mmCIF file of N, CA, C and O in Angstrom:
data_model
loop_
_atom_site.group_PDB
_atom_site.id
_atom_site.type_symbol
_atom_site.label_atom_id
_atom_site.label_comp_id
_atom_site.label_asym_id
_atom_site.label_seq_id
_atom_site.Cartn_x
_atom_site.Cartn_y
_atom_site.Cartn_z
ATOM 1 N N UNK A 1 2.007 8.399 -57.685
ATOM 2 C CA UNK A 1 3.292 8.298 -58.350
ATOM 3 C C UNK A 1 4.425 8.715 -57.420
ATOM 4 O O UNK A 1 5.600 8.372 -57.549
ATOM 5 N N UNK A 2 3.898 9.538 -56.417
ATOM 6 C CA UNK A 2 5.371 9.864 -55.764
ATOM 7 C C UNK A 2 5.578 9.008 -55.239
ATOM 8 O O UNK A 2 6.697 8.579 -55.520
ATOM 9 N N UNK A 3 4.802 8.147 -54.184
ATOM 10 C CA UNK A 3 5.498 6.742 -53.367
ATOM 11 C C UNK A 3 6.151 5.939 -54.580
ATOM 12 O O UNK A 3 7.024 5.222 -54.090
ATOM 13 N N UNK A 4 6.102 5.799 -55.671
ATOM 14 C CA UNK A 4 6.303 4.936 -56.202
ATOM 15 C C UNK A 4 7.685 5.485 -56.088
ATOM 16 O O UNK A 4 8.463 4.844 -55.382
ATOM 17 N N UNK A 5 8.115 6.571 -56.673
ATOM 18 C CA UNK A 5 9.072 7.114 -56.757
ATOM 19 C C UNK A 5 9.973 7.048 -55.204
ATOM 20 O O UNK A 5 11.152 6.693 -55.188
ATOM 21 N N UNK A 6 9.420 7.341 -54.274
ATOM 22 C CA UNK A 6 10.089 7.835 -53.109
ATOM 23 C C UNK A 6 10.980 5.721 -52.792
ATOM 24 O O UNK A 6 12.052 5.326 -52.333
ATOM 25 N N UNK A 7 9.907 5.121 -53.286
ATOM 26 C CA UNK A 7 10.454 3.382 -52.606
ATOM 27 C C UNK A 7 11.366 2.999 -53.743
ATOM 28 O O UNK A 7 12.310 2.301 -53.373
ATOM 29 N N UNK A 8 11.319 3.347 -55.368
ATOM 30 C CA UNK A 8 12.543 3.146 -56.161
ATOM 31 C C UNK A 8 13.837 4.162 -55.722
ATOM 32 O O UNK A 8 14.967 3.842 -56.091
ATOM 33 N N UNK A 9 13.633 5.387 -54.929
ATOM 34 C CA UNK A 9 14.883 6.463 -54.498
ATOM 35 C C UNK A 9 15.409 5.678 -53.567
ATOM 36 O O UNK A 9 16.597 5.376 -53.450
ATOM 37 N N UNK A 10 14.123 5.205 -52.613
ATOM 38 C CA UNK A 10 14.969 4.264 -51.384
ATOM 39 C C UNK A 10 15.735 3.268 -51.693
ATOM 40 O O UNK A 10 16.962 3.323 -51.776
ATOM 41 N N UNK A 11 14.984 2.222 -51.896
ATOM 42 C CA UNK A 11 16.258 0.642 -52.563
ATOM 43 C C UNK A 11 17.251 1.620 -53.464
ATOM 44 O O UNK A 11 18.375 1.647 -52.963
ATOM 45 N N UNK A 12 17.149 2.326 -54.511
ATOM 46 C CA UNK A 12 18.841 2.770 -55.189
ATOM 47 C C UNK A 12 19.588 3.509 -53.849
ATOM 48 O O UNK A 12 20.783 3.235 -53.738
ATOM 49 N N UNK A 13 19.078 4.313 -52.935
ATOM 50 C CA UNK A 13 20.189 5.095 -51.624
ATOM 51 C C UNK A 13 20.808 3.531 -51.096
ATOM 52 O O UNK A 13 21.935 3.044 -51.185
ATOM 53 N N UNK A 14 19.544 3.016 -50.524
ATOM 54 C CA UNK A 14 19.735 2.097 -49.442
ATOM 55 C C UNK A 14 20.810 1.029 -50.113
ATOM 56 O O UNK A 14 21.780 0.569 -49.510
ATOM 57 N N UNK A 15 20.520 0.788 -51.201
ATOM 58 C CA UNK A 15 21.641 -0.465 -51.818
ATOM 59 C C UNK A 15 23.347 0.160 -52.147
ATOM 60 O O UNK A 15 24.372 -0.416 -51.782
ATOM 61 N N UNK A 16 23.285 1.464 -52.917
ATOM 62 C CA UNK A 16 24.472 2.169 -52.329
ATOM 63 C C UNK A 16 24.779 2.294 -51.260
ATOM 64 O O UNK A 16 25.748 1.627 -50.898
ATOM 65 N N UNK A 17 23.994 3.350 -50.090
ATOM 66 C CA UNK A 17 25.004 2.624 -48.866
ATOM 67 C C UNK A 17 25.597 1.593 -48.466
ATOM 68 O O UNK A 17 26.757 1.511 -48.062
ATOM 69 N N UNK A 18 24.493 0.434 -48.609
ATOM 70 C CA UNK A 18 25.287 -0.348 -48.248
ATOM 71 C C UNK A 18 26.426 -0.964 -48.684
ATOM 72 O O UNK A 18 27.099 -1.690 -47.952
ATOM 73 N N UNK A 19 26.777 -0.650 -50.200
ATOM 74 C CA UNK A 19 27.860 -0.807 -50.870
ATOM 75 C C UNK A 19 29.231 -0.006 -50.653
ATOM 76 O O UNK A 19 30.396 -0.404 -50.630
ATOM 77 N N UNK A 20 28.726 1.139 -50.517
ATOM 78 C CA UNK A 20 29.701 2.255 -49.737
ATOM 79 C C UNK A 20 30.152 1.541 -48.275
ATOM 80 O O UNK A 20 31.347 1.574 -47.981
ATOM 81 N N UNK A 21 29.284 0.956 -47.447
ATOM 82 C CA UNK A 21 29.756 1.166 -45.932
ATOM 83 C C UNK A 21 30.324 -0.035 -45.697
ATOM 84 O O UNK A 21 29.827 -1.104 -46.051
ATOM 85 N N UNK A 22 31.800 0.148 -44.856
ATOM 86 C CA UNK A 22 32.535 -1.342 -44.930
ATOM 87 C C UNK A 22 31.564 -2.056 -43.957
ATOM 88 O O UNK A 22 30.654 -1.678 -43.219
ATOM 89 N N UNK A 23 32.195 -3.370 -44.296
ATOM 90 C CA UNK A 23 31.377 -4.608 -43.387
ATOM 91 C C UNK A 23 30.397 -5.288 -43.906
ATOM 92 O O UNK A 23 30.297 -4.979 -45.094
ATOM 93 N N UNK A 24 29.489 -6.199 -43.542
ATOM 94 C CA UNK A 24 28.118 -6.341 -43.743
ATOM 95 C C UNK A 24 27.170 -6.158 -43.068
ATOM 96 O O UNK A 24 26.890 -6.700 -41.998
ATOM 97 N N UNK A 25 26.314 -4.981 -43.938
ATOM 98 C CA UNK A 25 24.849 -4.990 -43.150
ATOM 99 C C UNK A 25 23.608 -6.470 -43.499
ATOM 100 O O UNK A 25 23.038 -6.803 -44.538
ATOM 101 N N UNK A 26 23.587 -7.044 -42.112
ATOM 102 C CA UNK A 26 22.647 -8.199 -42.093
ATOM 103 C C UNK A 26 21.515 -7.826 -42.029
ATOM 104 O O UNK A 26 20.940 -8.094 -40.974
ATOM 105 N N UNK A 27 20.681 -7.022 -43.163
ATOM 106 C CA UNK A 27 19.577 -6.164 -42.908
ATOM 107 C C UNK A 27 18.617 -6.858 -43.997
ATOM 108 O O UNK A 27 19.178 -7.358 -44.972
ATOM 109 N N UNK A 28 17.273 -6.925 -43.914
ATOM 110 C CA UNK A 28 16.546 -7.337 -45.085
ATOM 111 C C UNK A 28 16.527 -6.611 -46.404
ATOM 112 O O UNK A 28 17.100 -5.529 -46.273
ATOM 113 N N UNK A 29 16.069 -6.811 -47.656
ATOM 114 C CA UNK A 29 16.176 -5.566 -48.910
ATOM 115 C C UNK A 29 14.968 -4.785 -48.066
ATOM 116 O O UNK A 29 15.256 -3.626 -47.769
ATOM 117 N N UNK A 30 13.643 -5.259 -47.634
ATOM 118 C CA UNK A 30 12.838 -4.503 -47.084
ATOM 119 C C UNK A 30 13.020 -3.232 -46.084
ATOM 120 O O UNK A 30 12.219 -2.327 -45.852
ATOM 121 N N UNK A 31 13.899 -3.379 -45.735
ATOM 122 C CA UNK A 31 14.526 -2.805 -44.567
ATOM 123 C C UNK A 31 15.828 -1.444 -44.900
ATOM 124 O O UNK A 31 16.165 -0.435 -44.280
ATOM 125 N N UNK A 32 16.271 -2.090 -46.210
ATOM 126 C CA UNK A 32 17.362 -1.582 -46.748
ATOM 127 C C UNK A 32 16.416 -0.106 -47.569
ATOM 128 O O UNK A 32 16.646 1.053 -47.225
ATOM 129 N N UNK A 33 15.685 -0.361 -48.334
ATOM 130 C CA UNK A 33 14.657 0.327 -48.710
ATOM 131 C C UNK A 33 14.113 1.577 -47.651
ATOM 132 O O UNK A 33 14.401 2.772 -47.704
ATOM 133 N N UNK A 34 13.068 0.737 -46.502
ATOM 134 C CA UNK A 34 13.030 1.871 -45.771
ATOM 135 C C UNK A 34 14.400 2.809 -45.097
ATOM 136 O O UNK A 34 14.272 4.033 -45.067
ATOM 137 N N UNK A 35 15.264 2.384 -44.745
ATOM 138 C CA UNK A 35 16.346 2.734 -44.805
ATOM 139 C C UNK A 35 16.745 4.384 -45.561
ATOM 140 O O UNK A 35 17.083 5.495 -45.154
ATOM 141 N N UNK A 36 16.422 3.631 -47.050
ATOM 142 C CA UNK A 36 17.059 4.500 -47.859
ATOM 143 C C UNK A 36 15.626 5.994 -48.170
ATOM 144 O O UNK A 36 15.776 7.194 -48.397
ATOM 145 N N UNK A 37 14.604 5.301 -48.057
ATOM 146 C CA UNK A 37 13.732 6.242 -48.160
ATOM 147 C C UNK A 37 14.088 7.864 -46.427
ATOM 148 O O UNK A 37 14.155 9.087 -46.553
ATOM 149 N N UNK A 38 14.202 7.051 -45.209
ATOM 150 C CA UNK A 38 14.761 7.621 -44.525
ATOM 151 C C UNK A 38 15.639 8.579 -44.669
ATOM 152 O O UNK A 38 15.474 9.773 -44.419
ATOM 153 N N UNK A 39 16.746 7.959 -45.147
ATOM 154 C CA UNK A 39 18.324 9.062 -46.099
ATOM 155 C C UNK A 39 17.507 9.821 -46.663
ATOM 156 O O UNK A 39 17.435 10.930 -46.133
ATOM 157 N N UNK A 40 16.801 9.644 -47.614
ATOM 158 C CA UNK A 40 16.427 10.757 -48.637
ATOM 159 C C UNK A 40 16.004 11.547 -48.195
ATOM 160 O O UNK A 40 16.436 12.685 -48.381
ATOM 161 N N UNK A 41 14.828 11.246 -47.307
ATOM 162 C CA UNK A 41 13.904 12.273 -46.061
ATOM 163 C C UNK A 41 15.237 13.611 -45.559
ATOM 164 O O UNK A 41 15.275 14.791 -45.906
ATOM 165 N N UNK A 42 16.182 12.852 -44.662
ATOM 166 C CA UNK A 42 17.097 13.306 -44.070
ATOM 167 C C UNK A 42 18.017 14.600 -45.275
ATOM 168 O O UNK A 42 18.445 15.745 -45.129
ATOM 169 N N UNK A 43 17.962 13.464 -46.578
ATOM 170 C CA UNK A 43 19.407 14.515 -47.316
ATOM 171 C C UNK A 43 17.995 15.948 -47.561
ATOM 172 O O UNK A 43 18.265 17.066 -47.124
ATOM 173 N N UNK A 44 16.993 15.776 -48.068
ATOM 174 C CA UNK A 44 16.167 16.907 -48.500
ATOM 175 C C UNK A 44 16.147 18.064 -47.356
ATOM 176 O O UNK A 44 16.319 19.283 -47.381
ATOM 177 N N UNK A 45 15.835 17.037 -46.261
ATOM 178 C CA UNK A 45 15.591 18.161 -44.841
ATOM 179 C C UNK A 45 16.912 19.127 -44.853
ATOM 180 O O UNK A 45 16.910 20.315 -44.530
ATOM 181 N N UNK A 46 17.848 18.496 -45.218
ATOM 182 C CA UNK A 46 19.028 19.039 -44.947
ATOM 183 C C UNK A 46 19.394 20.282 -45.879
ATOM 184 O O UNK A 46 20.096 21.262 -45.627
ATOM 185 N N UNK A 47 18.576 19.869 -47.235
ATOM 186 C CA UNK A 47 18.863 20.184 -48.313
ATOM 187 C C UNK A 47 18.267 21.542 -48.266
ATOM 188 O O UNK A 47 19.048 22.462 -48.509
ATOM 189 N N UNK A 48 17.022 21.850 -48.000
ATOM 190 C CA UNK A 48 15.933 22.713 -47.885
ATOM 191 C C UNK A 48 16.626 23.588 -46.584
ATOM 192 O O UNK A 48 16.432 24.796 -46.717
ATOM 193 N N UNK A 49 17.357 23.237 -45.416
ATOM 194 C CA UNK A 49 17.632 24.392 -44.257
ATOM 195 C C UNK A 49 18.954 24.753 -44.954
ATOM 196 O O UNK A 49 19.500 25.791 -44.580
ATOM 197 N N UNK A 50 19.416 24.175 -45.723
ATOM 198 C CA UNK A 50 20.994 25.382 -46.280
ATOM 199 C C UNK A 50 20.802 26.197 -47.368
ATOM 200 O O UNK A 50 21.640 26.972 -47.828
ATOM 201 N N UNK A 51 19.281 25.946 -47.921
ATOM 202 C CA UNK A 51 18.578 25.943 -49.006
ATOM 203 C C UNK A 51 19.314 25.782 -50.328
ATOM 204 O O UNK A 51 19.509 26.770 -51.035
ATOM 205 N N UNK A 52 19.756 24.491 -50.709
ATOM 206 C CA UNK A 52 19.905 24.263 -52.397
ATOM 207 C C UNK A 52 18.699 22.774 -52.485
ATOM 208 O O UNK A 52 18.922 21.713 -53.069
ATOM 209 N N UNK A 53 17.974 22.993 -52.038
ATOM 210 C CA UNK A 53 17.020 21.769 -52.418
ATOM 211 C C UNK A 53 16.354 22.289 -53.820
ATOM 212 O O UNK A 53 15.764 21.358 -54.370
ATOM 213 N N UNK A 54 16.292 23.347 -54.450
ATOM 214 C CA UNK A 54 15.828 23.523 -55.830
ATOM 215 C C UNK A 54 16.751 24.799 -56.385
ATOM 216 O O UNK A 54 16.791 25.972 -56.013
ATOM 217 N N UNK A 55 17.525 24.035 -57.501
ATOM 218 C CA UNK A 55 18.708 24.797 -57.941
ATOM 219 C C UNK A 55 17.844 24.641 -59.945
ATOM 220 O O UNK A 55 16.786 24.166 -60.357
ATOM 221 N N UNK A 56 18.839 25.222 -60.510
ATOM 222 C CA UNK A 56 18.954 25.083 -61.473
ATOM 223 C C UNK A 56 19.939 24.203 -62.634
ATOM 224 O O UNK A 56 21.075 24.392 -63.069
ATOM 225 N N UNK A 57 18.856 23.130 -62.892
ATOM 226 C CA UNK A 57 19.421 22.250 -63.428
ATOM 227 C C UNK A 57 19.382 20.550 -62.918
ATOM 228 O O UNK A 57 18.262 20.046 -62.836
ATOM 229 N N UNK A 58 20.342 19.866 -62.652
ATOM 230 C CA UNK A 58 20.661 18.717 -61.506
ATOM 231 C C UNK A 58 20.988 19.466 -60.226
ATOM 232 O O UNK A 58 21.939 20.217 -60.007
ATOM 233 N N UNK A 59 19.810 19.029 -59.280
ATOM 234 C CA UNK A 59 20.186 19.164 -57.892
ATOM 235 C C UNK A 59 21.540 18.327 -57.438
ATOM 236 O O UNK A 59 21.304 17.246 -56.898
ATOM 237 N N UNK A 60 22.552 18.596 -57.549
ATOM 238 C CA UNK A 60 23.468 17.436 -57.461
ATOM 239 C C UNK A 60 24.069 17.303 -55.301
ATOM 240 O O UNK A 60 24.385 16.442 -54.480
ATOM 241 N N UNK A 61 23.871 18.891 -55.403
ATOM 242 C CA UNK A 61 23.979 18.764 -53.804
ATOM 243 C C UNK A 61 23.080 18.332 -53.179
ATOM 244 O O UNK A 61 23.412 17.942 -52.060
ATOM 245 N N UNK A 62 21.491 18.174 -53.561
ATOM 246 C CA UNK A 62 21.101 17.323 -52.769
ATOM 247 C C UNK A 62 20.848 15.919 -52.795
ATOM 248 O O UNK A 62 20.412 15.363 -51.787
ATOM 249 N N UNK A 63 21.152 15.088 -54.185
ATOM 250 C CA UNK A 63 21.500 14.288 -54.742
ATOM 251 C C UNK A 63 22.631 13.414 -53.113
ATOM 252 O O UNK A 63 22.441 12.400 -52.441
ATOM 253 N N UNK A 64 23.738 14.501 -53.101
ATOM 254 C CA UNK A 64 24.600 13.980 -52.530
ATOM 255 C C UNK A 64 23.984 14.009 -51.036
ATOM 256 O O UNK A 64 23.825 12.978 -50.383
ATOM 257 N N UNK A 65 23.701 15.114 -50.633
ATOM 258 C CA UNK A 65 23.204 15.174 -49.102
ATOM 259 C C UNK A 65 21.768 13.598 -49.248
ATOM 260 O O UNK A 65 22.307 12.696 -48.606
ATOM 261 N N UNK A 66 21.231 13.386 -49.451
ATOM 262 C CA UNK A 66 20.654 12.342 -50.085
ATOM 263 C C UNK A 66 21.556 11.191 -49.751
ATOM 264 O O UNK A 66 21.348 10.390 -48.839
ATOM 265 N N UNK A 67 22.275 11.185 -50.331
ATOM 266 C CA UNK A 67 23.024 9.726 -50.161
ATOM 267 C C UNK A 67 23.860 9.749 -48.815
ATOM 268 O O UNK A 67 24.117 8.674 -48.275
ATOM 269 N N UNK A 68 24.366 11.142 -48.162
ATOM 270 C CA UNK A 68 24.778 10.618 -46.708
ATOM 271 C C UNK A 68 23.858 10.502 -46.054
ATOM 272 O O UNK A 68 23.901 9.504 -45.335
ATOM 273 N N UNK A 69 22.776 11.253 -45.946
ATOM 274 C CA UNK A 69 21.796 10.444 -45.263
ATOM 275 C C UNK A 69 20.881 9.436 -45.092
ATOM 276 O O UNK A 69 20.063 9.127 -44.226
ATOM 277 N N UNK A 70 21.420 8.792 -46.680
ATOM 278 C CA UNK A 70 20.841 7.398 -46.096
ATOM 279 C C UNK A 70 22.148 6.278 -45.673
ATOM 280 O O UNK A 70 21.961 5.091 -45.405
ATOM 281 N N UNK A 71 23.447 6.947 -45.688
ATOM 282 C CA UNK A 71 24.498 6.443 -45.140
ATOM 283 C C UNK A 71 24.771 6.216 -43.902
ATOM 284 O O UNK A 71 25.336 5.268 -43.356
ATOM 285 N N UNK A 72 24.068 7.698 -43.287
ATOM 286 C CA UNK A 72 23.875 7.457 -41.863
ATOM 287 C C UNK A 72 23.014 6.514 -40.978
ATOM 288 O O UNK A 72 23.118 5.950 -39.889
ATOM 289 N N UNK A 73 21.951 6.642 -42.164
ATOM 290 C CA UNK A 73 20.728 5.634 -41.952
ATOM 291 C C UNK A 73 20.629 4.286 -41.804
ATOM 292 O O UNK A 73 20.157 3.561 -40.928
ATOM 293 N N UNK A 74 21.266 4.069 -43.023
ATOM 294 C CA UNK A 74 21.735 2.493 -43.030
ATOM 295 C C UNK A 74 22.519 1.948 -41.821
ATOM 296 O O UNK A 74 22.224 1.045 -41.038
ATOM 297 N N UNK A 75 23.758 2.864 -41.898
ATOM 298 C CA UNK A 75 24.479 2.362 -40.887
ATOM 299 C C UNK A 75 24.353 2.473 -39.235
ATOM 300 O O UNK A 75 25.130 2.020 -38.394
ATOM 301 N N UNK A 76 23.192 3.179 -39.049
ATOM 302 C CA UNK A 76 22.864 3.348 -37.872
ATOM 303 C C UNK A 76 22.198 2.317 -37.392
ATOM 304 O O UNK A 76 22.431 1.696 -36.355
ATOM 305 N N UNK A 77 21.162 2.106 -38.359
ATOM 306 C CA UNK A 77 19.484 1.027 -38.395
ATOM 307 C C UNK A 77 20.480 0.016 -38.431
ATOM 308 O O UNK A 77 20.437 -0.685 -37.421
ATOM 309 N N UNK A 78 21.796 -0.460 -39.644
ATOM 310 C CA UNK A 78 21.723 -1.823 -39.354
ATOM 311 C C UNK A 78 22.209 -2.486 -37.814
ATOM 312 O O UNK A 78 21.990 -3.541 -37.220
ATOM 313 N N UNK A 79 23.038 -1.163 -37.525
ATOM 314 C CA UNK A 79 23.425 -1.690 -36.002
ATOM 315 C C UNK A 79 22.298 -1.726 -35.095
ATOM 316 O O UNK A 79 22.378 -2.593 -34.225
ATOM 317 N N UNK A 80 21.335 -1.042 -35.089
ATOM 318 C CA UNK A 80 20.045 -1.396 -34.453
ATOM 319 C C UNK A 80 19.709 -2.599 -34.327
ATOM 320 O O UNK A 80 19.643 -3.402 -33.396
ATOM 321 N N UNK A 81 19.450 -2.601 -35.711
ATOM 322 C CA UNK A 81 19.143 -3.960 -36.118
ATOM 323 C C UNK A 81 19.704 -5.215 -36.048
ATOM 324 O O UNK A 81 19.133 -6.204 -36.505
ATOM 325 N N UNK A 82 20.870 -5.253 -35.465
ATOM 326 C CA UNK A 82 21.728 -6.170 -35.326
ATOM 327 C C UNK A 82 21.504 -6.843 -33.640
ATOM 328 O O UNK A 82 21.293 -7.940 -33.122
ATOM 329 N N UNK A 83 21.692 -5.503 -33.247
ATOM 330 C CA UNK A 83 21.470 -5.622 -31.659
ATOM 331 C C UNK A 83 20.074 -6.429 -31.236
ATOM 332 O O UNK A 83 20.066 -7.406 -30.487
ATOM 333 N N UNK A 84 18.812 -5.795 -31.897
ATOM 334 C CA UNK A 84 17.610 -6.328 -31.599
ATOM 335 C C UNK A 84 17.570 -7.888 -32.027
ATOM 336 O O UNK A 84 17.254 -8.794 -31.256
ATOM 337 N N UNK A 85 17.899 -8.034 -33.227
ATOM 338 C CA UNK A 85 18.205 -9.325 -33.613
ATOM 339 C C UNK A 85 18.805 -10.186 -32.951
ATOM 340 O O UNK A 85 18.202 -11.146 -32.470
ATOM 341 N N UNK A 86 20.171 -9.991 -32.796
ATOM 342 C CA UNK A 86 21.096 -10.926 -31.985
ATOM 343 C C UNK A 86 20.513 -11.498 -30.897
ATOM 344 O O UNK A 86 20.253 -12.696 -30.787
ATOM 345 N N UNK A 87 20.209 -10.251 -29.720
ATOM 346 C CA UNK A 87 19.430 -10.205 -28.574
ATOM 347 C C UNK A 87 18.559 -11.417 -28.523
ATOM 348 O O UNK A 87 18.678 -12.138 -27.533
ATOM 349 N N UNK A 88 17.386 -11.862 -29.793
ATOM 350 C CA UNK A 88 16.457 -12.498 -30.344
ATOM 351 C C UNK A 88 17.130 -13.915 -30.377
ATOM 352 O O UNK A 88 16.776 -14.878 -29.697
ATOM 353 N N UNK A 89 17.850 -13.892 -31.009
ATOM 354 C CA UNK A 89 18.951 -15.214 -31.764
ATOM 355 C C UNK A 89 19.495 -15.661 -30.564
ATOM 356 O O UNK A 89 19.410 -16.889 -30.557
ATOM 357 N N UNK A 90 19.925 -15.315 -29.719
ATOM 358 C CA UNK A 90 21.057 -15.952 -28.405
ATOM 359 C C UNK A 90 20.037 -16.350 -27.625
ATOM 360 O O UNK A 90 20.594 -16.814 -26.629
ATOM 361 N N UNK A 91 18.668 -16.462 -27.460
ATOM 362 C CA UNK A 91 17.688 -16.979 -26.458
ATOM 363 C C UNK A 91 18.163 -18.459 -26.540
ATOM 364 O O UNK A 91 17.932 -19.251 -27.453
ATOM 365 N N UNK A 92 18.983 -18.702 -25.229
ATOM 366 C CA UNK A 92 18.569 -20.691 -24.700
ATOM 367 C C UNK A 92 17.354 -21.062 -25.037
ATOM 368 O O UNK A 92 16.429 -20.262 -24.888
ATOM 369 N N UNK A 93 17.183 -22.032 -25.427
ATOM 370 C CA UNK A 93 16.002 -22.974 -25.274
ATOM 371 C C UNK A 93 16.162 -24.470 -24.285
ATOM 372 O O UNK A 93 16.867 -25.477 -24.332
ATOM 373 N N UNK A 94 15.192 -24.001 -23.499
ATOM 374 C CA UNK A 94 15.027 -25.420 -22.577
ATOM 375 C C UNK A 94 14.046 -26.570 -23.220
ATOM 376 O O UNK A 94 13.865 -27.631 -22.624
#
């Protein structure tokens, strides 16, 4: 049950970021997903060294640390991803 959980946390981060971040990310939903599972990884890690990763009530700060890090995520990977791609796409063919 937790993967199940951790890949529905991802696609909802990953599809907000990308709604949040100007531009378009040319990224797959597959991708957007791992993405967002990433953020989450990131907001908890973050969440747990300032320690409010278990509060009372709605974790809402890590809720939020959560969503910048899959903000960072997204927007990092899709430029990755853009680069590797493109790179791919501009090959001449003889």
């Amino acid at each position: 049950m937790g993967w199940l959980w951790a890949i529905i946390v991802g696609l909802v981060l990953g599809v907000i970021a990308r709604a949040i971040l100007p531009g378009k990310q040319n990224i797959p939903l597959w991708l957007t997903v791992v993405f967002g599972i990433l953020g989450s990884i990131l907001g908890n890690a973050v969440a747990t060294w300032i320690g409010v990763n278990d509060t009372k009530g709605i974790d809402w700060i890590r809720h939020v640390l959560q969503l910048i890090g899959a903000l960072v995520v997204v927007g990092v990977g899709s430029t990755l991803w853009q680069s590797i791609r493109g790179n791919r796409g501009n090959r001449q063919r003889t």
